Amino acid sequence: MSRNSHPNTGSGSRTARTVEFGRTYVVRPRGKHQATIVWLHGLGDNGSSSSQLLESLPLANIKWICPTAPTRPVTLLGGFPCTAWFDAGELSEDGSNDWEALDDSAAHIANLLSTEPADVKVGIGGFSMGAAMALYSATCYTLGRYGNGNPYPVNLRAIIGLSGWLPGARSLRNKIQSSHDAGRRAASLPILLCHGMSDDVVNYRHGEKSAHSLNSAGFRNLTFKSYDGLGHYTIPAEMDEICNWLTPKLGLEGFRP
């Protein structure tokens, strides 16, 4: 699949627009296909670099789907256009949220997972803005709907966020506590968050704050790992952590550390 687009499904007075997503890259499982994970790149990156990172992991039973975000003007960069899952004025939960684009991207990601076989477990992971997108998708799954009210169609089984933050952190607890089903889904969804303590792009405290917000909203199955001296990038120890964490959470066969 090369290019994907779908009309915006948000409500409001603005006219509907079509969002052009870039190319999607797929890393096929080398063994029995047990799980599919969509992996989301950071600001200005693309799905190709994600796929190159993931195909080297010793996880033979996972199919990785690596989409590329639309190119859009980004406020943080003074309106300069680059690949971004949504517009952002700052890379933290304190910024104003581009709900329309968050929903567009969350729907695109869910669509990529919706055609997977019923016996295959599905999840979402990402780095930086991709991690923020993965966590927003987790909240949509938990609440059973996107921010615009449309139903969320996929049963997520794992979420991974590296060097990211949680969009909509301030209102999440109230939304989840008002629904028994949302509380149940939050309590059982496995989430792994990793953050470098020397991150100078998405400050470590934003990662820590996101973990706290998720915990207090009822996400009990959450692991937060901090890495001393790590900046805004990934390291082999972090990728090893993902392998060690995913294998029991998804019941994967044949992992060799």
Coordinates of N, CA and C in Angstrom, one line a residue:
M1 N 0.9 -1.2 0.0 CA 0.0 0.0 0.0 C 0.9 1.2 0.0
S2 N 0.6 2.2 -0.9 CA 1.6 3.3 -1.0 C 1.0 4.5 -0.3
R3 N -0.1 5.0 -0.7 CA -0.7 6.3 -0.1 C -2.1 6.0 0.4
N4 N -2.4 6.6 1.5 CA -3.7 6.4 2.1 C -4.3 7.7 2.5
S5 N -5.6 7.9 2.3 CA -6.2 9.1 2.7 C -7.7 8.7 3.1
H6 N -8.2 9.5 4.0 CA -9.6 9.4 4.3 C -10.1 10.8 4.7
P7 N -11.4 11.0 4.5 CA -11.9 12.3 4.8 C -11.9 12.5 6.4
N8 N -11.7 13.7 6.8 CA -11.8 14.0 8.2 C -13.2 13.7 8.8
T9 N -13.2 13.1 9.9 CA -14.5 12.7 10.5 C -14.9 13.5 11.7
G10 N -14.2 14.6 12.0 CA -14.5 15.4 13.1 C -15.7 16.3 12.8
S11 N -16.3 16.8 13.9 CA -17.4 17.7 13.7 C -17.0 19.1 13.9
G12 N -17.8 20.1 13.4 CA -17.4 21.5 13.6 C -17.8 22.3 12.4
S13 N -17.5 23.6 12.4 CA -17.9 24.4 11.4 C -16.9 24.4 10.2
R14 N -15.7 23.9 10.4 CA -14.7 23.8 9.4 C -15.1 22.8 8.3
T15 N -14.8 23.1 7.1 CA -15.1 22.2 6.0 C -14.3 20.9 6.1
A16 N -14.9 19.8 5.7 CA -14.1 18.5 5.7 C -12.9 18.6 4.8
R17 N -11.8 18.0 5.3 CA -10.6 18.0 4.5 C -10.1 16.6 4.3
T18 N -9.3 16.3 3.3 CA -8.8 15.0 3.1 C -7.3 15.0 3.6
V19 N -7.0 14.0 4.4 CA -5.6 14.0 4.9 C -4.8 12.9 4.1
E20 N -3.7 13.3 3.6 CA -2.9 12.4 2.8 C -1.8 11.8 3.8
F21 N -1.9 10.5 4.0 CA -0.8 9.8 4.7 C 0.2 9.3 3.8
G22 N 1.5 9.2 4.2 CA 2.6 8.8 3.4 C 2.6 7.3 3.2
R23 N 3.7 6.8 2.8 CA 3.9 5.4 2.5 C 3.9 4.5 3.8
T24 N 3.3 3.3 3.7 CA 3.3 2.4 4.8 C 4.3 1.3 4.5
Y25 N 5.2 1.0 5.5 CA 6.2 -0.1 5.3 C 5.8 -1.2 6.3
V26 N 6.0 -2.5 5.8 CA 5.6 -3.6 6.6 C 6.8 -4.6 6.8
V27 N 7.0 -5.0 8.0 CA 8.0 -6.0 8.3 C 7.3 -7.3 8.7
R28 N 7.4 -8.3 7.8 CA 6.6 -9.5 8.0 C 7.2 -10.4 9.0
P29 N 6.4 -11.2 9.8 CA 7.0 -12.1 10.8 C 7.8 -13.2 10.1
R30 N 8.9 -13.6 10.8 CA 9.7 -14.6 10.3 C 9.2 -16.0 10.8
G31 N 8.4 -16.0 11.8 CA 7.9 -17.2 12.4 C 6.3 -17.2 12.3
K32 N 5.7 -17.9 13.2 CA 4.2 -18.0 13.2 C 3.7 -16.5 13.6
H33 N 2.7 -16.1 12.8 CA 2.2 -14.7 13.0 C 1.2 -14.7 14.2
Q34 N 1.7 -14.2 15.4 CA 0.9 -14.1 16.6 C 0.4 -12.7 17.0
A35 N 1.1 -11.7 16.5 CA 0.8 -10.3 16.9 C 1.2 -9.4 15.8
T36 N 0.4 -8.3 15.7 CA 0.7 -7.2 14.7 C 0.8 -5.9 15.5
I37 N 1.8 -5.1 15.3 CA 2.0 -3.8 16.0 C 2.2 -2.7 15.0
V38 N 1.4 -1.7 15.1 CA 1.7 -0.5 14.3 C 2.7 0.3 15.1
W39 N 3.8 0.7 14.4 CA 4.9 1.5 15.0 C 4.9 2.9 14.4
L40 N 4.9 4.0 15.2 CA 4.7 5.3 14.8 C 6.0 6.1 15.0
H41 N 6.5 6.7 13.9 CA 7.7 7.5 14.0 C 7.5 8.9 14.6
G42 N 8.7 9.6 14.9 CA 8.6 10.9 15.5 C 8.5 12.0 14.5
L43 N 8.4 13.2 14.9 CA 8.2 14.4 14.1 C 9.3 14.5 13.0
G44 N 8.9 14.6 11.7 CA 9.8 14.8 10.6 C 10.4 13.5 10.1
D45 N 10.1 12.4 10.7 CA 10.6 11.1 10.3 C 9.7 10.4 9.3
N46 N 9.9 9.1 9.1 CA 9.0 8.3 8.2 C 9.0 6.8 8.6
G47 N 8.1 6.1 8.0 CA 7.9 4.7 8.3 C 9.1 3.8 7.9
S48 N 9.9 4.2 6.9 CA 11.0 3.4 6.5 C 12.0 3.3 7.6
S49 N 12.4 4.4 8.3 CA 13.4 4.2 9.3 C 12.9 3.4 10.5
S50 N 11.6 3.5 10.8 CA 11.0 2.6 11.8 C 11.2 1.1 11.5
S51 N 10.9 0.8 10.2 CA 10.9 -0.6 9.8 C 12.3 -1.1 9.8
Q52 N 13.3 -0.3 9.5 CA 14.7 -0.8 9.6 C 15.1 -1.1 11.0
L53 N 14.6 -0.3 12.0 CA 14.9 -0.5 13.4 C 14.3 -1.8 13.9
L54 N 13.0 -2.0 13.5 CA 12.2 -3.1 14.0 C 12.6 -4.5 13.4
E55 N 13.0 -4.5 12.1 CA 13.3 -5.8 11.5 C 14.5 -6.4 12.1
S56 N 15.3 -5.7 12.9 CA 16.5 -6.3 13.5 C 16.2 -6.9 14.9
L57 N 15.0 -6.7 15.4 CA 14.6 -7.3 16.7 C 14.4 -8.8 16.6
P58 N 14.7 -9.5 17.7 CA 14.6 -11.0 17.7 C 13.1 -11.4 18.1
L59 N 12.1 -10.8 17.4 CA 10.7 -11.1 17.6 C 10.1 -11.7 16.4
A60 N 10.3 -13.0 16.2 CA 9.9 -13.6 14.9 C 8.4 -13.7 14.7
N61 N 7.6 -13.5 15.8 CA 6.2 -13.8 15.6 C 5.4 -12.5 15.5
I62 N 6.1 -11.3 15.4 CA 5.4 -10.0 15.2 C 5.5 -9.5 13.8
K63 N 4.3 -9.1 13.3 CA 4.3 -8.3 12.1 C 4.3 -6.8 12.5
W64 N 5.2 -6.0 11.9 CA 5.2 -4.6 12.2 C 4.7 -3.8 11.1
I65 N 3.8 -2.9 11.3 CA 3.3 -2.0 10.3 C 3.8 -0.6 10.6
C66 N 4.5 0.0 9.7 CA 5.1 1.3 9.9 C 4.6 2.4 9.0
P67 N 3.5 3.1 9.3 CA 3.0 4.1 8.4 C 3.8 5.4 8.5
T68 N 3.6 6.3 7.5 CA 4.2 7.6 7.5 C 3.1 8.6 7.7
A69 N 3.4 9.6 8.6 CA 2.4 10.6 8.9 C 2.2 11.6 7.7
P70 N 1.1 12.3 7.7 CA 0.9 13.3 6.7 C 2.0 14.5 6.8
T71 N 2.2 15.2 5.7 CA 3.1 16.4 5.8 C 2.1 17.5 6.1
R72 N 2.4 18.3 7.2 CA 1.5 19.4 7.6 C 2.4 20.5 8.2
P73 N 1.9 21.7 8.1 CA 2.6 22.8 8.8 C 2.7 22.6 10.3
V74 N 3.8 22.7 11.0 CA 3.9 22.5 12.4 C 4.3 23.7 13.2
T75 N 3.4 24.1 14.1 CA 3.5 25.4 14.8 C 4.9 25.5 15.5
L76 N 5.3 24.4 16.2 CA 6.6 24.3 16.9 C 7.7 24.7 16.0
L77 N 7.6 24.4 14.7 CA 8.7 24.7 13.7 C 8.4 26.0 13.0
G78 N 7.6 26.9 13.5 CA 7.2 28.2 12.9 C 6.4 28.0 11.6
G79 N 5.6 26.9 11.6 CA 4.8 26.6 10.4 C 5.4 25.9 9.3
F80 N 6.7 25.5 9.5 CA 7.4 24.7 8.5 C 6.7 23.4 8.3
P81 N 6.5 22.9 7.1 CA 5.8 21.6 6.9 C 6.7 20.4 7.0
C82 N 6.3 19.5 7.8 CA 7.0 18.2 7.8 C 6.1 17.1 8.2
T83 N 6.5 15.8 8.2 CA 5.7 14.7 8.6 C 5.3 14.8 10.1
A84 N 4.1 14.8 10.4 CA 3.6 15.0 11.8 C 2.2 14.3 11.9
W85 N 2.0 13.6 13.0 CA 0.7 13.0 13.2 C -0.4 14.0 13.6
F86 N 0.1 15.1 14.1 CA -0.8 16.2 14.5 C 0.0 17.5 14.6
D87 N -0.6 18.6 14.7 CA 0.1 19.9 14.9 C 0.4 20.0 16.4
A88 N 1.6 20.6 16.7 CA 1.9 20.8 18.1 C 2.7 22.1 18.2
G89 N 2.4 22.9 19.2 CA 3.2 24.1 19.6 C 4.3 23.8 20.5
E90 N 4.2 22.7 21.3 CA 5.2 22.2 22.1 C 5.1 20.7 22.3
L91 N 6.2 20.0 22.6 CA 6.1 18.5 22.7 C 5.9 18.1 24.1
S92 N 4.7 18.4 24.6 CA 4.4 18.0 26.0 C 2.9 18.0 26.2
E93 N 2.4 17.5 27.3 CA 1.0 17.5 27.6 C 0.4 18.9 27.9
D94 N 1.3 19.9 28.0 CA 0.9 21.2 28.4 C 0.5 22.0 27.1
G95 N 0.8 21.5 26.0 CA 0.4 22.3 24.7 C -1.0 22.1 24.4
S96 N -1.5 23.0 23.6 CA -2.9 22.8 23.1 C -3.0 21.7 22.1
N97 N -4.1 20.9 22.1 CA -4.1 19.7 21.3 C -4.9 19.9 20.1
D98 N -4.4 19.3 19.0 CA -5.0 19.4 17.7 C -5.9 18.1 17.6
W99 N -7.1 18.2 18.2 CA -7.9 17.0 18.4 C -8.4 16.4 17.0
E100 N -8.6 17.3 16.0 CA -9.1 16.9 14.7 C -8.0 15.9 14.1
A101 N -6.8 16.4 14.1 CA -5.7 15.6 13.5 C -5.4 14.3 14.4
L102 N -5.5 14.5 15.7 CA -5.3 13.3 16.6 C -6.3 12.2 16.2
D103 N -7.6 12.6 16.0 CA -8.6 11.6 15.6 C -8.3 11.1 14.2
D104 N -7.9 11.9 13.3 CA -7.6 11.5 11.9 C -6.5 10.4 12.0
S105 N -5.5 10.7 12.7 CA -4.3 9.7 12.7 C -4.7 8.5 13.5
A106 N -5.5 8.6 14.6 CA -5.9 7.4 15.4 C -6.8 6.5 14.5
A107 N -7.6 7.1 13.7 CA -8.5 6.3 12.8 C -7.7 5.6 11.7
H108 N -6.7 6.3 11.2 CA -5.8 5.7 10.2 C -5.1 4.5 10.7
I109 N -4.6 4.6 12.0 CA -3.9 3.6 12.6 C -4.8 2.4 12.9
A110 N -6.0 2.7 13.4 CA -7.0 1.6 13.7 C -7.4 0.9 12.4
N111 N -7.5 1.6 11.3 CA -7.8 1.0 10.1 C -6.8 0.0 9.6
L112 N -5.5 0.4 9.9 CA -4.4 -0.5 9.5 C -4.5 -1.9 10.3
L113 N -5.0 -1.8 11.5 CA -5.1 -3.0 12.4 C -6.4 -3.8 12.2
S114 N -7.4 -3.1 11.6 CA -8.8 -3.7 11.6 C -8.9 -4.9 10.7
T115 N -8.0 -5.1 9.8 CA -8.1 -6.2 8.9 C -7.2 -7.4 9.3
E116 N -6.6 -7.3 10.4 CA -5.7 -8.4 10.9 C -6.6 -9.6 11.3
P117 N -6.1 -10.8 11.2 CA -6.9 -12.0 11.6 C -7.3 -12.0 13.0
A118 N -8.5 -12.6 13.3 CA -9.1 -12.5 14.7 C -8.2 -13.1 15.8
D119 N -7.3 -14.1 15.4 CA -6.5 -14.7 16.4 C -5.2 -14.0 16.6
V120 N -4.9 -12.9 15.9 CA -3.7 -12.1 16.1 C -3.9 -11.0 17.0
K121 N -3.1 -10.9 18.0 CA -3.2 -9.8 19.0 C -2.6 -8.5 18.4
V122 N -3.2 -7.4 18.7 CA -2.8 -6.1 18.0 C -2.4 -5.1 19.1
G123 N -1.4 -4.2 18.7 CA -1.0 -3.2 19.6 C -0.4 -2.0 18.8
I124 N 0.0 -1.0 19.5 CA 0.5 0.3 18.9 C 1.7 0.7 19.7
G125 N 2.8 1.1 19.1 CA 4.0 1.7 19.7 C 4.5 2.9 19.0
G126 N 5.4 3.6 19.6 CA 5.9 4.7 18.8 C 7.0 5.5 19.6
F127 N 7.7 6.4 18.9 CA 8.7 7.2 19.5 C 8.3 8.7 19.4
S128 N 8.5 9.4 20.6 CA 8.3 10.8 20.6 C 6.8 11.2 20.2
M129 N 6.6 12.0 19.2 CA 5.3 12.3 18.8 C 4.5 11.0 18.4
G130 N 5.2 10.0 17.9 CA 4.6 8.7 17.7 C 4.1 8.0 19.0
A131 N 4.9 8.2 20.1 CA 4.5 7.7 21.4 C 3.3 8.4 21.9
A132 N 3.2 9.7 21.7 CA 2.0 10.5 22.0 C 0.8 10.0 21.3
M133 N 1.0 9.6 20.0 CA -0.1 9.1 19.2 C -0.6 7.7 19.7
A134 N 0.4 6.9 20.1 CA 0.1 5.6 20.6 C -0.7 5.7 21.9
L135 N -0.3 6.7 22.8 CA -1.0 6.8 24.0 C -2.4 7.4 23.8
Y136 N -2.5 8.3 22.8 CA -3.9 8.9 22.5 C -4.8 7.7 22.0
S137 N -4.2 6.9 21.2 CA -5.0 5.7 20.7 C -5.4 4.8 21.8
A138 N -4.5 4.7 22.8 CA -4.9 3.9 24.0 C -6.1 4.5 24.7
T139 N -6.1 5.8 24.8 CA -7.3 6.4 25.5 C -8.5 6.3 24.7
C140 N -8.4 6.3 23.4 CA -9.6 6.1 22.5 C -10.2 4.7 22.7
Y141 N -9.2 3.7 22.7 CA -9.6 2.3 22.9 C -10.3 2.1 24.2
T142 N -9.7 2.7 25.3 CA -10.3 2.6 26.6 C -11.7 3.2 26.8
L143 N -11.8 4.4 26.2 CA -13.1 5.0 26.2 C -14.1 4.5 25.2
G144 N -13.7 3.7 24.3 CA -14.5 3.1 23.3 C -14.9 4.0 22.1
R145 N -14.3 5.2 22.1 CA -14.6 6.2 21.1 C -13.4 7.2 20.9
Y146 N -13.4 7.7 19.7 CA -12.5 8.8 19.4 C -13.0 10.1 20.1
G147 N -12.1 11.1 20.1 CA -12.5 12.4 20.7 C -13.8 13.0 20.0
N148 N -14.0 12.7 18.7 CA -15.2 13.2 18.0 C -16.4 12.4 18.3
G149 N -16.3 11.3 19.1 CA -17.5 10.5 19.4 C -17.7 9.2 18.6
N150 N -17.0 9.1 17.5 CA -17.1 7.9 16.7 C -16.6 6.7 17.4
P151 N -17.2 5.5 17.2 CA -16.7 4.3 18.0 C -15.3 3.9 17.6
Y152 N -14.5 3.5 18.5 CA -13.2 3.0 18.3 C -13.3 1.5 18.0
P153 N -12.7 1.0 16.8 CA -13.1 -0.3 16.4 C -12.2 -1.5 16.7
V154 N -11.0 -1.2 17.4 CA -10.0 -2.3 17.5 C -9.8 -2.6 19.0
N155 N -9.5 -3.9 19.3 CA -9.2 -4.3 20.6 C -7.7 -4.4 20.9
L156 N -7.2 -3.3 21.5 CA -5.7 -3.2 21.7 C -5.3 -4.1 22.8
R157 N -4.1 -4.7 22.6 CA -3.5 -5.6 23.6 C -2.2 -5.2 24.2
A158 N -1.6 -4.1 23.6 CA -0.3 -3.6 24.1 C 0.0 -2.3 23.6
I159 N 0.6 -1.4 24.4 CA 1.0 0.0 24.0 C 2.4 0.2 24.5
I160 N 3.2 0.8 23.5 CA 4.6 1.1 23.9 C 4.8 2.6 23.5
G161 N 5.4 3.3 24.5 CA 5.7 4.7 24.2 C 7.1 5.1 24.7
L162 N 8.0 5.4 23.7 CA 9.3 5.8 24.0 C 9.5 7.3 23.9
S163 N 10.0 8.0 24.9 CA 10.3 9.4 24.9 C 9.1 10.3 24.4
G164 N 7.9 10.0 25.0 CA 6.7 10.7 24.5 C 6.0 11.4 25.6
W165 N 4.7 11.6 25.4 CA 3.8 12.3 26.4 C 2.4 11.9 26.1
L166 N 1.5 12.3 27.0 CA 0.1 11.9 26.9 C -0.8 13.1 26.5
P167 N -1.3 13.2 25.3 CA -2.2 14.2 24.9 C -3.5 14.1 25.7
G168 N -4.1 15.2 26.2 CA -5.4 15.1 26.9 C -5.3 14.6 28.3
A169 N -4.1 14.7 28.9 CA -3.8 14.1 30.2 C -4.7 14.7 31.3
R170 N -5.0 16.0 31.2 CA -5.8 16.7 32.3 C -7.2 16.1 32.5
S171 N -7.9 15.8 31.4 CA -9.3 15.4 31.5 C -9.5 13.9 31.5
L172 N -8.4 13.1 31.4 CA -8.5 11.6 31.2 C -9.1 10.9 32.4
R173 N -8.7 11.3 33.6 CA -9.2 10.6 34.8 C -10.7 10.7 34.9
N174 N -11.2 11.9 34.7 CA -12.7 12.0 34.9 C -13.5 11.3 33.8
K175 N -12.9 11.2 32.6 CA -13.6 10.5 31.5 C -13.7 9.0 31.8
I176 N -12.5 8.5 32.3 CA -12.5 7.0 32.5 C -13.3 6.6 33.7
Q177 N -13.2 7.5 34.8 CA -14.0 7.1 36.0 C -15.5 7.2 35.8
S178 N -15.9 7.8 34.8 CA -17.4 7.9 34.6 C -17.9 6.7 33.8
S179 N -17.1 5.7 33.5 CA -17.6 4.6 32.7 C -16.9 3.3 33.3
H180 N -17.8 2.3 33.7 CA -17.3 1.1 34.2 C -16.5 0.3 33.2
D181 N -17.0 0.3 31.9 CA -16.3 -0.4 30.9 C -14.9 0.2 30.6
A182 N -14.8 1.5 30.6 CA -13.5 2.2 30.4 C -12.6 1.9 31.5
G183 N -13.1 1.8 32.7 CA -12.2 1.5 33.9 C -11.7 0.1 33.8
R184 N -12.5 -0.8 33.3 CA -12.1 -2.2 33.1 C -11.0 -2.4 32.1
R185 N -11.2 -1.7 30.9 CA -10.2 -1.7 29.8 C -8.9 -1.1 30.2
A186 N -9.0 0.1 31.0 CA -7.8 0.8 31.4 C -7.0 -0.2 32.3
A187 N -7.6 -0.8 33.2 CA -6.9 -1.7 34.2 C -6.2 -2.8 33.6
S188 N -6.7 -3.3 32.4 CA -6.1 -4.5 31.8 C -5.2 -4.3 30.7
L189 N -5.1 -3.0 30.2 CA -4.3 -2.8 29.0 C -2.8 -2.6 29.4
P190 N -1.9 -3.5 28.9 CA -0.5 -3.4 29.2 C 0.1 -2.2 28.5
I191 N 0.8 -1.3 29.2 CA 1.5 -0.2 28.6 C 3.0 -0.2 29.1
L192 N 3.9 0.0 28.2 CA 5.3 0.2 28.5 C 5.8 1.6 28.1
L193 N 6.2 2.4 29.1 CA 6.8 3.7 28.8 C 8.2 3.7 29.2
C194 N 9.1 4.3 28.2 CA 10.5 4.4 28.5 C 10.9 5.9 28.2
H195 N 11.8 6.4 29.0 CA 12.2 7.8 28.8 C 13.6 8.0 29.3
G196 N 14.4 8.8 28.5 CA 15.7 9.1 28.9 C 15.7 10.3 29.9
M197 N 16.5 10.2 30.9 CA 16.6 11.3 31.9 C 17.3 12.5 31.4
S198 N 18.0 12.4 30.3 CA 18.7 13.5 29.7 C 18.1 14.0 28.4
D199 N 16.8 13.6 28.2 CA 16.1 14.0 27.0 C 15.9 15.6 27.0
D200 N 16.4 16.2 26.0 CA 16.3 17.7 25.9 C 15.3 18.1 24.8
V201 N 14.5 17.2 24.3 CA 13.5 17.5 23.3 C 12.1 17.3 23.9
V202 N 11.8 16.1 24.5 CA 10.6 15.9 25.3 C 11.2 15.6 26.7
N203 N 11.1 16.6 27.5 CA 11.7 16.6 28.9 C 11.3 15.4 29.6
Y204 N 12.2 14.8 30.4 CA 11.9 13.6 31.2 C 10.7 13.8 32.1
R205 N 10.5 14.9 32.6 CA 9.4 15.1 33.6 C 8.0 15.0 32.8
H206 N 8.0 15.2 31.5 CA 6.7 15.0 30.8 C 6.4 13.5 30.7
G207 N 7.5 12.7 30.5 CA 7.3 11.2 30.5 C 6.8 10.7 31.8
E208 N 7.4 11.2 32.9 CA 7.1 10.9 34.3 C 5.7 11.3 34.6
K209 N 5.3 12.5 34.2 CA 4.0 13.0 34.4 C 2.9 12.2 33.7
S210 N 3.2 11.8 32.5 CA 2.3 11.0 31.7 C 2.0 9.7 32.4
A211 N 3.1 9.0 32.9 CA 2.9 7.8 33.6 C 2.1 8.0 34.8
H212 N 2.3 9.1 35.5 CA 1.5 9.4 36.7 C 0.0 9.6 36.3
S213 N -0.3 10.3 35.3 CA -1.6 10.6 34.8 C -2.3 9.3 34.4
L214 N -1.6 8.4 33.7 CA -2.2 7.2 33.3 C -2.5 6.3 34.5
N215 N -1.6 6.3 35.4 CA -1.8 5.5 36.7 C -3.0 6.0 37.5
S216 N -3.1 7.3 37.6 CA -4.2 7.8 38.5 C -5.5 7.7 37.7
A217 N -5.5 7.5 36.4 CA -6.7 7.3 35.6 C -7.2 5.9 35.7
G218 N -6.3 5.0 36.2 CA -6.8 3.6 36.3 C -6.0 2.6 35.5
F219 N -5.0 3.1 34.8 CA -4.1 2.2 34.0 C -3.1 1.5 34.9
R220 N -3.5 0.4 35.4 CA -2.8 -0.3 36.5 C -1.6 -1.2 35.9
N221 N -1.8 -1.6 34.6 CA -0.8 -2.5 34.0 C 0.2 -1.7 33.3
L222 N 0.9 -0.8 34.0 CA 1.8 0.1 33.4 C 3.2 0.0 33.9
T223 N 4.2 -0.1 33.0 CA 5.6 -0.1 33.4 C 6.3 1.1 32.9
F224 N 7.0 1.8 33.8 CA 7.7 3.0 33.4 C 9.2 2.8 33.7
K225 N 10.0 2.9 32.6 CA 11.4 2.7 32.7 C 12.2 4.0 32.4
S226 N 13.1 4.4 33.3 CA 13.9 5.6 33.0 C 15.3 5.1 32.7
Y227 N 16.0 5.9 31.9 CA 17.4 5.6 31.4 C 18.3 6.8 31.7
D228 N 19.2 6.5 32.7 CA 20.1 7.6 33.1 C 21.0 7.9 31.9
G229 N 21.2 9.2 31.6 CA 22.1 9.7 30.6 C 21.5 9.6 29.1
L230 N 20.3 9.0 29.0 CA 19.8 8.8 27.6 C 19.1 10.1 27.2
G231 N 19.4 10.6 25.9 CA 18.8 11.7 25.4 C 17.5 11.4 24.6
H232 N 17.2 12.1 23.5 CA 16.0 11.9 22.7 C 16.3 11.0 21.5
Y233 N 16.6 9.7 21.9 CA 16.9 8.7 20.9 C 16.7 7.3 21.5
T234 N 16.8 6.3 20.7 CA 16.7 4.9 21.3 C 18.0 4.3 21.4
I235 N 18.2 3.3 22.3 CA 19.4 2.6 22.5 C 19.1 1.1 22.6
P236 N 20.1 0.2 22.3 CA 19.8 -1.2 22.3 C 19.2 -1.7 23.6
A237 N 19.6 -1.2 24.8 CA 19.0 -1.6 26.1 C 17.5 -1.4 26.1
E238 N 17.1 -0.3 25.5 CA 15.6 0.0 25.4 C 14.9 -1.0 24.5
M239 N 15.5 -1.3 23.4 CA 14.9 -2.3 22.5 C 14.8 -3.6 23.1
D240 N 15.9 -4.0 23.9 CA 15.8 -5.3 24.6 C 14.7 -5.3 25.6
E241 N 14.5 -4.1 26.3 CA 13.4 -4.0 27.2 C 12.0 -4.3 26.5
I242 N 11.9 -3.7 25.3 CA 10.6 -4.0 24.6 C 10.4 -5.5 24.3
C243 N 11.5 -6.1 23.8 CA 11.4 -7.6 23.6 C 11.0 -8.4 24.8
N244 N 11.7 -8.1 25.9 CA 11.5 -8.8 27.2 C 10.1 -8.5 27.7
W245 N 9.6 -7.3 27.5 CA 8.2 -6.9 28.0 C 7.1 -7.5 27.1
L246 N 7.3 -7.4 25.8 CA 6.2 -7.9 24.8 C 6.0 -9.4 24.9
T247 N 7.1 -10.1 25.0 CA 7.0 -11.6 24.9 C 6.0 -12.2 25.9
P248 N 6.1 -11.9 27.2 CA 5.0 -12.5 28.1 C 3.7 -11.8 27.9
K249 N 3.7 -10.5 27.6 CA 2.4 -9.7 27.6 C 1.5 -10.3 26.4
L250 N 2.2 -10.6 25.3 CA 1.4 -11.1 24.1 C 1.5 -12.6 24.0
G251 N 2.2 -13.3 24.9 CA 2.3 -14.8 24.9 C 3.0 -15.3 23.6
L252 N 4.1 -14.6 23.3 CA 4.9 -14.9 22.0 C 5.7 -16.2 22.2
E253 N 5.8 -16.9 21.1 CA 6.7 -18.1 21.1 C 8.1 -17.7 20.6
G254 N 9.1 -18.5 21.0 CA 10.3 -18.5 20.2 C 11.2 -17.3 20.4
F255 N 11.1 -16.5 21.5 CA 12.0 -15.3 21.7 C 13.3 -15.8 22.2
R256 N 14.4 -15.3 21.5 CA 15.7 -15.7 22.0 C 16.4 -14.4 22.4
P257 N 16.7 -14.2 23.7 CA 17.4 -12.9 24.1 C 18.8 -12.9 23.5

